[in-house]
């Protein structure tokens, strides 16, 4: 597999073309941002951890019947993925109140919901990723009604699989963000990443935050939190 020209550089990853027109290579960076890029920093080793964790999660999800973009890990930071066009929606599932949900509705963090919630943000940095509903997404032609139905079903399934899995690692899955992509054939598959950047993960016994909130909120021990999650996932 040959890495050709860079297609795109995002806040946490670069995407490259390859000599196979159906495949891309993603390269995970240590750069960290928060609040739509207003806060910038580096989390040493994050790219390696997020690459390994994403691939671990995607393979687990594939085994449970969720189609993903994962093809093959190439190196510590690089992975071959299926070429998709990203549906410009950030799909957020929550099991427990935290972050923008707690702020928006004026409630404490840590309230356990009877059922998971789902919400969408329009993936648009210039607008600050505004909250959007299904009808707005359809009006803006970001996705069709069928695609939104598929995305919702897949997102809840991902939640069931991940919640049960993290439970075995003594970790509470509080909430997370997913992105979906469309293949050339028009199939919706899970894309982007699943990492401490995109999930809230709390230690089940102590409630200690083991995710990017340590960076967002200046809680310290950021690298250690990412390493601890990797250790629980892989034993390393
Ligand atoms: P929020 O509470 O700030 O809306 O975040 C919900 C979840 O989504 C949390 O697990 C962090 C993740 N997330 C991202 O992956 N990217 C983002 O840009 C934001 C704002 C949140």
PDB file of N, CA, C and O in Angstrom, residues 33 38 99 107 165:
ATOM      1  N   UNK A  33      -7.281  19.844  20.561  1.00  0.00           N
ATOM      2  CA  UNK A  33      -7.973  21.132  20.609  1.00  0.00           C
ATOM      3  C   UNK A  33      -9.252  20.941  21.405  1.00  0.00           C
ATOM      4  O   UNK A  33      -9.707  19.822  21.605  1.00  0.00           O
ATOM      5  N   UNK A  38     -10.384  26.735  19.959  1.00  0.00           N
ATOM      6  CA  UNK A  38      -9.915  27.899  20.727  1.00  0.00           C
ATOM      7  C   UNK A  38      -8.782  27.528  21.672  1.00  0.00           C
ATOM      8  O   UNK A  38      -7.859  28.305  21.890  1.00  0.00           O
ATOM      9  N   UNK A  99     -21.042  17.410  30.393  1.00  0.00           N
ATOM     10  CA  UNK A  99     -20.648  18.319  29.321  1.00  0.00           C
ATOM     11  C   UNK A  99     -21.748  19.277  28.893  1.00  0.00           C
ATOM     12  O   UNK A  99     -22.418  19.898  29.727  1.00  0.00           O
ATOM     13  N   UNK A 107     -28.440  21.049  34.560  1.00  0.00           N
ATOM     14  CA  UNK A 107     -28.478  19.926  35.509  1.00  0.00           C
ATOM     15  C   UNK A 107     -27.049  19.518  35.879  1.00  0.00           C
ATOM     16  O   UNK A 107     -26.093  19.879  35.194  1.00  0.00           O
ATOM     17  N   UNK A 165     -18.852  -3.597  26.945  1.00  0.00           N
ATOM     18  CA  UNK A 165     -17.415  -3.863  26.895  1.00  0.00           C
ATOM     19  C   UNK A 165     -16.663  -3.036  27.953  1.00  0.00           C
ATOM     20  O   UNK A 165     -15.861  -3.578  28.723  1.00  0.00           O
TER      21      UNK A 165
END
